[in-house]
């Protein structure tokens, strides 16, 4: 009894006074490293954009494909993962009464594993041994140490995931019959989806290591691509789910509103987990050796992901309208004026939400066989990716930063820093829209992705791309300046901002909210359903690719 009272008091104290110093140190380390990676990846992105526009010639010791590979891995995998772990661990600590000592040790071990893996990956890329892009498609072959580095990155992710699972299980054991707090529910769902999605790419990497060492002569290319996209398709939706967690949990509190529906939010998490992994074949629509029926099923599963997104759109705009009307808004759209547009903690995620409308529509278009034929392997795909991850995810992460780092560092977001944050947000938005818009349009005109600058012998078609590529370079330059500003703000909030107590914004339910049903807590059931749906999408085609495999391909190096 005394232990239960002590734990309850600890949880209440933690929520009132903020995260304890050891948990804060852990999270701030993850976030600091994330922003260092953001700066490095952003610098590489600037070099890449200027080179693609024909405005910069890279030195002989650093070619375009090294830059492209490092830029993709650092930003798409490393930055997002470090931020996700730091953010979710801070929220789990806040909502569950602090991290268990063993969970904290797991998180530090996870960080060490990820950093060691990233060091191996980056070293092989910059040594010219792994210019295989973010997707590392065989039969292009990297150094075996590149793939070994990826193993350590995945191992770190798994450790971080199980740390959250242990925390949630421990809390449920001490609070039987209660619902896991919504933030921690999102954390469990996000890490579970990342774990499920990483199973395929882990199998692929373990298959590529003996091939890279020369222990096996050939590799099954189609199987490798399929296993990768079971992860690649899912990973983007993992980062999106991380962003959505802040939309549901923090944004309503920031604007003075309440959550729309606790049940709906949890249904969105459950649907995201069970529906996401199948769908990877919509990235392989033009690949041979995959039957049309299987591709159609994966396209259907890809489109099914729009359901939780549409539920989220409905819930968020309902929250906005309710909050506005509570502040006296009149008329059909008067609530829009009542939203705190000058508060960067709201502005950044709001722009992220709005951007997901065209970004999601572009993704739906790419799942269509005929439309995919038009844009496949063109810069359109890169533009789409930068809208989804570069705006919807990244801007939400930046919006989180403006309250999360002050909360952890016991400092305040001053009006001056808020204004600087608004400038950073607008600069990022303009830069990304210029760059991604140019990529979309020039992709429709035939400009390929993954290629350095070329006029193709002054061909008229290629010369016609130049104005759009120039716009791409302008957007990329603005983005780099926005990266520098964001990194400055982040570290200023850690070390220089005035001391103070910043709230961890957790939205409360409406007074008349309906109780959340217990079936939302049955994770064992949802995991079984997820595995069943994954099996429906992958068992038959993967078995066919193994049983009826072609002779395979020897390694190739195109650089």
GROMACS .gro file of C-alpha atoms in nm, residues 39-294:
model
  256
   39UNK     CA    1   2.236   2.056  -3.983
   40UNK     CA    2   2.465   1.801  -4.149
   41UNK     CA    3   2.185   1.662  -4.364
   42UNK     CA    4   2.065   2.010  -4.454
   43UNK     CA    5   2.415   2.111  -4.563
   44UNK     CA    6   2.433   1.806  -4.788
   45UNK     CA    7   2.087   1.892  -4.923
   46UNK     CA    8   2.206   2.240  -5.018
   47UNK     CA    9   2.506   2.096  -5.204
   48UNK     CA   10   2.279   1.849  -5.377
   49UNK     CA   11   2.025   2.111  -5.485
   50UNK     CA   12   2.287   2.353  -5.618
   51UNK     CA   13   2.457   2.073  -5.809
   52UNK     CA   14   2.132   1.946  -5.956
   53UNK     CA   15   2.057   2.298  -6.084
   54UNK     CA   16   2.401   2.322  -6.246
   55UNK     CA   17   2.511   2.602  -6.013
   56UNK     CA   18   2.779   2.412  -5.821
   57UNK     CA   19   3.038   2.157  -5.924
   58UNK     CA   20   3.126   1.921  -5.643
   59UNK     CA   21   3.494   1.839  -5.577
   60UNK     CA   22   3.636   1.516  -5.711
   61UNK     CA   23   3.651   1.362  -5.363
   62UNK     CA   24   3.278   1.414  -5.299
   63UNK     CA   25   3.045   1.317  -5.580
   64UNK     CA   26   2.671   1.376  -5.615
   65UNK     CA   27   2.574   1.019  -5.528
   66UNK     CA   28   2.769   1.019  -5.203
   67UNK     CA   29   2.589   1.342  -5.108
   68UNK     CA   30   2.252   1.199  -5.211
   69UNK     CA   31   2.302   0.878  -5.013
   70UNK     CA   32   2.417   1.055  -4.698
   71UNK     CA   33   2.146   1.323  -4.722
   72UNK     CA   34   1.870   1.063  -4.746
   73UNK     CA   35   1.995   0.839  -4.467
   74UNK     CA   36   2.080   1.122  -4.225
   75UNK     CA   37   1.750   1.305  -4.261
   76UNK     CA   38   1.498   1.032  -4.347
   77UNK     CA   39   1.627   0.772  -4.102
   78UNK     CA   40   1.859   0.923  -3.841
   79UNK     CA   41   1.709   1.269  -3.770
   80UNK     CA   42   1.354   1.138  -3.758
   81UNK     CA   43   1.443   0.839  -3.539
   82UNK     CA   44   1.647   1.039  -3.288
   83UNK     CA   45   1.371   1.298  -3.259
   84UNK     CA   46   1.103   1.031  -3.229
   85UNK     CA   47   1.283   0.851  -2.948
   86UNK     CA   48   1.361   1.171  -2.756
   87UNK     CA   49   1.007   1.307  -2.794
   88UNK     CA   50   0.824   0.984  -2.708
   89UNK     CA   51   1.051   0.909  -2.411
   90UNK     CA   52   0.990   1.256  -2.269
   91UNK     CA   53   0.614   1.207  -2.297
   92UNK     CA   54   0.623   0.856  -2.154
   93UNK     CA   55   0.825   0.989  -1.860
   94UNK     CA   56   0.578   1.275  -1.810
   95UNK     CA   57   0.256   1.073  -1.837
   96UNK     CA   58   0.369   0.753  -1.664
   97UNK     CA   59   0.548   0.907  -1.368
   98UNK     CA   60   0.911   0.890  -1.481
   99UNK     CA   61   1.122   0.628  -1.656
  100UNK     CA   62   1.223   0.309  -1.482
  101UNK     CA   63   1.602   0.291  -1.421
  102UNK     CA   64   1.627  -0.016  -1.647
  103UNK     CA   65   1.434   0.162  -1.921
  104UNK     CA   66   1.668   0.459  -1.897
  105UNK     CA   67   1.964   0.222  -1.936
  106UNK     CA   68   1.796   0.062  -2.237
  107UNK     CA   69   1.749   0.406  -2.395
  108UNK     CA   70   2.116   0.498  -2.347
  109UNK     CA   71   2.222   0.162  -2.490
  110UNK     CA   72   1.989   0.219  -2.785
  111UNK     CA   73   2.152   0.556  -2.849
  112UNK     CA   74   2.499   0.402  -2.841
  113UNK     CA   75   2.395   0.132  -3.086
  114UNK     CA   76   2.240   0.383  -3.325
  115UNK     CA   77   2.539   0.619  -3.315
  116UNK     CA   78   2.783   0.333  -3.376
  117UNK     CA   79   2.573   0.217  -3.670
  118UNK     CA   80   2.544   0.567  -3.815
  119UNK     CA   81   2.921   0.612  -3.784
  120UNK     CA   82   2.980   0.291  -3.984
  121UNK     CA   83   2.725   0.390  -4.248
  122UNK     CA   84   2.858   0.746  -4.286
  123UNK     CA   85   3.220   0.631  -4.298
  124UNK     CA   86   3.154   0.387  -4.583
  125UNK     CA   87   2.957   0.649  -4.777
  126UNK     CA   88   3.223   0.920  -4.751
  127UNK     CA   89   3.498   0.670  -4.828
  128UNK     CA   90   3.323   0.608  -5.160
  129UNK     CA   91   3.223   0.254  -5.068
  130UNK     CA   92   2.845   0.293  -5.044
  131UNK     CA   93   2.690   0.525  -5.304
  132UNK     CA   94   2.375   0.312  -5.308
  133UNK     CA   95   2.117   0.578  -5.212
  134UNK     CA   96   1.882   0.569  -4.916
  135UNK     CA   97   1.705   0.264  -5.065
  136UNK     CA   98   2.033   0.069  -5.118
  137UNK     CA   99   1.880  -0.140  -5.398
  138UNK     CA  100   2.079  -0.444  -5.503
  139UNK     CA  101   2.243  -0.541  -5.730
  140UNK     CA  102   2.433  -0.219  -5.650
  141UNK     CA  103   2.662  -0.335  -5.372
  142UNK     CA  104   2.798  -0.132  -5.082
  143UNK     CA  105   3.073  -0.224  -4.842
  144UNK     CA  106   2.957  -0.497  -4.602
  145UNK     CA  107   3.026  -0.252  -4.318
  146UNK     CA  108   2.751  -0.028  -4.456
  147UNK     CA  109   2.497  -0.306  -4.403
  148UNK     CA  110   2.647  -0.396  -4.064
  149UNK     CA  111   2.603  -0.032  -3.964
  150UNK     CA  112   2.237  -0.056  -4.059
  151UNK     CA  113   2.203  -0.361  -3.833
  152UNK     CA  114   2.322  -0.156  -3.536
  153UNK     CA  115   2.083   0.127  -3.626
  154UNK     CA  116   1.790  -0.117  -3.633
  155UNK     CA  117   1.908  -0.279  -3.310
  156UNK     CA  118   1.904   0.064  -3.146
  157UNK     CA  119   1.551   0.124  -3.271
  158UNK     CA  120   1.434  -0.211  -3.133
  159UNK     CA  121   1.591  -0.140  -2.794
  160UNK     CA  122   1.420   0.198  -2.779
  161UNK     CA  123   1.091   0.037  -2.876
  162UNK     CA  124   1.110  -0.228  -2.606
  163UNK     CA  125   1.195   0.038  -2.349
  164UNK     CA  126   0.859   0.201  -2.421
  165UNK     CA  127   0.679  -0.136  -2.419
  166UNK     CA  128   0.829  -0.217  -2.077
  167UNK     CA  129   0.727   0.124  -1.942
  168UNK     CA  130   0.369   0.084  -2.064
  169UNK     CA  131   0.340  -0.273  -1.932
  170UNK     CA  132   0.475  -0.168  -1.593
  171UNK     CA  133   0.226   0.120  -1.569
  172UNK     CA  134  -0.065  -0.104  -1.670
  173UNK     CA  135   0.036  -0.355  -1.404
  174UNK     CA  136   0.030  -0.082  -1.139
  175UNK     CA  137  -0.293   0.075  -1.270
  176UNK     CA  138  -0.513  -0.218  -1.359
  177UNK     CA  139  -0.833  -0.131  -1.539
  178UNK     CA  140  -0.715   0.219  -1.634
  179UNK     CA  141  -0.650   0.344  -1.985
  180UNK     CA  142  -0.291   0.411  -2.080
  181UNK     CA  143  -0.257   0.791  -2.113
  182UNK     CA  144  -0.313   0.899  -2.472
  183UNK     CA  145   0.045   1.020  -2.527
  184UNK     CA  146   0.190   0.688  -2.413
  185UNK     CA  147  -0.069   0.507  -2.623
  186UNK     CA  148   0.067   0.691  -2.928
  187UNK     CA  149   0.423   0.601  -2.823
  188UNK     CA  150   0.337   0.230  -2.798
  189UNK     CA  151   0.161   0.240  -3.136
  190UNK     CA  152   0.442   0.432  -3.306
  191UNK     CA  153   0.718   0.201  -3.186
  192UNK     CA  154   0.511  -0.110  -3.256
  193UNK     CA  155   0.456   0.004  -3.614
  194UNK     CA  156   0.826   0.082  -3.653
  195UNK     CA  157   0.919  -0.259  -3.514
  196UNK     CA  158   0.679  -0.442  -3.747
  197UNK     CA  159   0.795  -0.239  -4.045
  198UNK     CA  160   1.163  -0.301  -3.973
  199UNK     CA  161   1.132  -0.680  -3.974
  200UNK     CA  162   1.143  -0.694  -4.354
  201UNK     CA  163   1.442  -0.464  -4.401
  202UNK     CA  164   1.628  -0.651  -4.125
  203UNK     CA  165   1.581  -0.976  -4.315
  204UNK     CA  166   1.703  -0.801  -4.631
  205UNK     CA  167   2.016  -0.660  -4.466
  206UNK     CA  168   2.105  -0.997  -4.313
  207UNK     CA  169   2.072  -1.141  -4.664
  208UNK     CA  170   2.294  -0.870  -4.816
  209UNK     CA  171   2.582  -0.898  -4.565
  210UNK     CA  172   2.715  -1.240  -4.681
  211UNK     CA  173   2.666  -1.125  -5.042
  212UNK     CA  174   2.868  -0.809  -4.975
  213UNK     CA  175   3.147  -1.011  -4.811
  214UNK     CA  176   3.155  -1.237  -5.118
  215UNK     CA  177   3.039  -1.544  -4.930
  216UNK     CA  178   2.747  -1.580  -5.171
  217UNK     CA  179   2.782  -1.500  -5.539
  218UNK     CA  180   2.436  -1.364  -5.620
  219UNK     CA  181   2.139  -1.194  -5.456
  220UNK     CA  182   1.764  -1.217  -5.519
  221UNK     CA  183   1.698  -0.863  -5.638
  222UNK     CA  184   1.319  -0.875  -5.641
  223UNK     CA  185   1.302  -1.023  -5.292
  224UNK     CA  186   1.541  -0.758  -5.162
  225UNK     CA  187   1.338  -0.472  -5.308
  226UNK     CA  188   1.017  -0.616  -5.168
  227UNK     CA  189   1.159  -0.656  -4.818
  228UNK     CA  190   1.291  -0.300  -4.831
  229UNK     CA  191   0.957  -0.146  -4.923
  230UNK     CA  192   0.782  -0.331  -4.643
  231UNK     CA  193   0.993  -0.094  -4.434
  232UNK     CA  194   1.025   0.210  -4.662
  233UNK     CA  195   0.651   0.249  -4.705
  234UNK     CA  196   0.588   0.197  -4.333
  235UNK     CA  197   0.864   0.427  -4.205
  236UNK     CA  198   0.709   0.737  -4.358
  237UNK     CA  199   0.381   0.656  -4.184
  238UNK     CA  200   0.567   0.604  -3.856
  239UNK     CA  201   0.705   0.959  -3.871
  240UNK     CA  202   0.357   1.079  -3.969
  241UNK     CA  203   0.207   0.902  -3.666
  242UNK     CA  204   0.463   1.076  -3.443
  243UNK     CA  205   0.347   1.410  -3.585
  244UNK     CA  206  -0.020   1.314  -3.543
  245UNK     CA  207   0.041   1.240  -3.174
  246UNK     CA  208   0.134   1.605  -3.119
  247UNK     CA  209  -0.173   1.718  -3.316
  248UNK     CA  210  -0.402   1.520  -3.086
  249UNK     CA  211  -0.222   1.568  -2.755
  250UNK     CA  212  -0.046   1.908  -2.757
  251UNK     CA  213  -0.208   2.132  -3.019
  252UNK     CA  214  -0.557   2.141  -2.858
  253UNK     CA  215  -0.401   2.251  -2.527
  254UNK     CA  216  -0.192   2.518  -2.699
  255UNK     CA  217  -0.498   2.677  -2.864
  256UNK     CA  218  -0.707   2.660  -2.546
  257UNK     CA  219  -0.924   2.371  -2.663
  258UNK     CA  220  -1.002   2.015  -2.562
  259UNK     CA  221  -0.956   1.680  -2.731
  260UNK     CA  222  -1.235   1.586  -2.972
  261UNK     CA  223  -1.256   1.217  -2.882
  262UNK     CA  224  -1.016   0.999  -2.687
  263UNK     CA  225  -1.168   0.691  -2.851
  264UNK     CA  226  -1.123   0.829  -3.203
  265UNK     CA  227  -0.758   0.911  -3.134
  266UNK     CA  228  -0.690   0.557  -3.015
  267UNK     CA  229  -0.874   0.409  -3.314
  268UNK     CA  230  -0.646   0.616  -3.540
  269UNK     CA  231  -0.341   0.463  -3.370
  270UNK     CA  232  -0.479   0.109  -3.393
  271UNK     CA  233  -0.573   0.146  -3.761
  272UNK     CA  234  -0.230   0.292  -3.839
  273UNK     CA  235  -0.060  -0.009  -3.681
  274UNK     CA  236  -0.270  -0.283  -3.840
  275UNK     CA  237  -0.310  -0.134  -4.190
  276UNK     CA  238   0.027   0.022  -4.265
  277UNK     CA  239   0.283  -0.248  -4.344
  278UNK     CA  240   0.104  -0.403  -4.644
  279UNK     CA  241   0.110  -0.143  -4.915
  280UNK     CA  242   0.477  -0.144  -4.999
  281UNK     CA  243   0.410  -0.287  -5.346
  282UNK     CA  244   0.264   0.045  -5.458
  283UNK     CA  245   0.630   0.149  -5.477
  284UNK     CA  246   0.685  -0.149  -5.706
  285UNK     CA  247   0.399  -0.104  -5.951
  286UNK     CA  248   0.628  -0.134  -6.255
  287UNK     CA  249   0.841  -0.414  -6.107
  288UNK     CA  250   0.819  -0.750  -6.282
  289UNK     CA  251   0.763  -1.085  -6.107
  290UNK     CA  252   0.473  -0.948  -5.900
  291UNK     CA  253   0.123  -1.044  -6.012
  292UNK     CA  254  -0.140  -0.779  -6.078
  293UNK     CA  255  -0.368  -0.924  -5.811
  294UNK     CA  256  -0.102  -0.887  -5.542
   0.00000   0.00000   0.00000
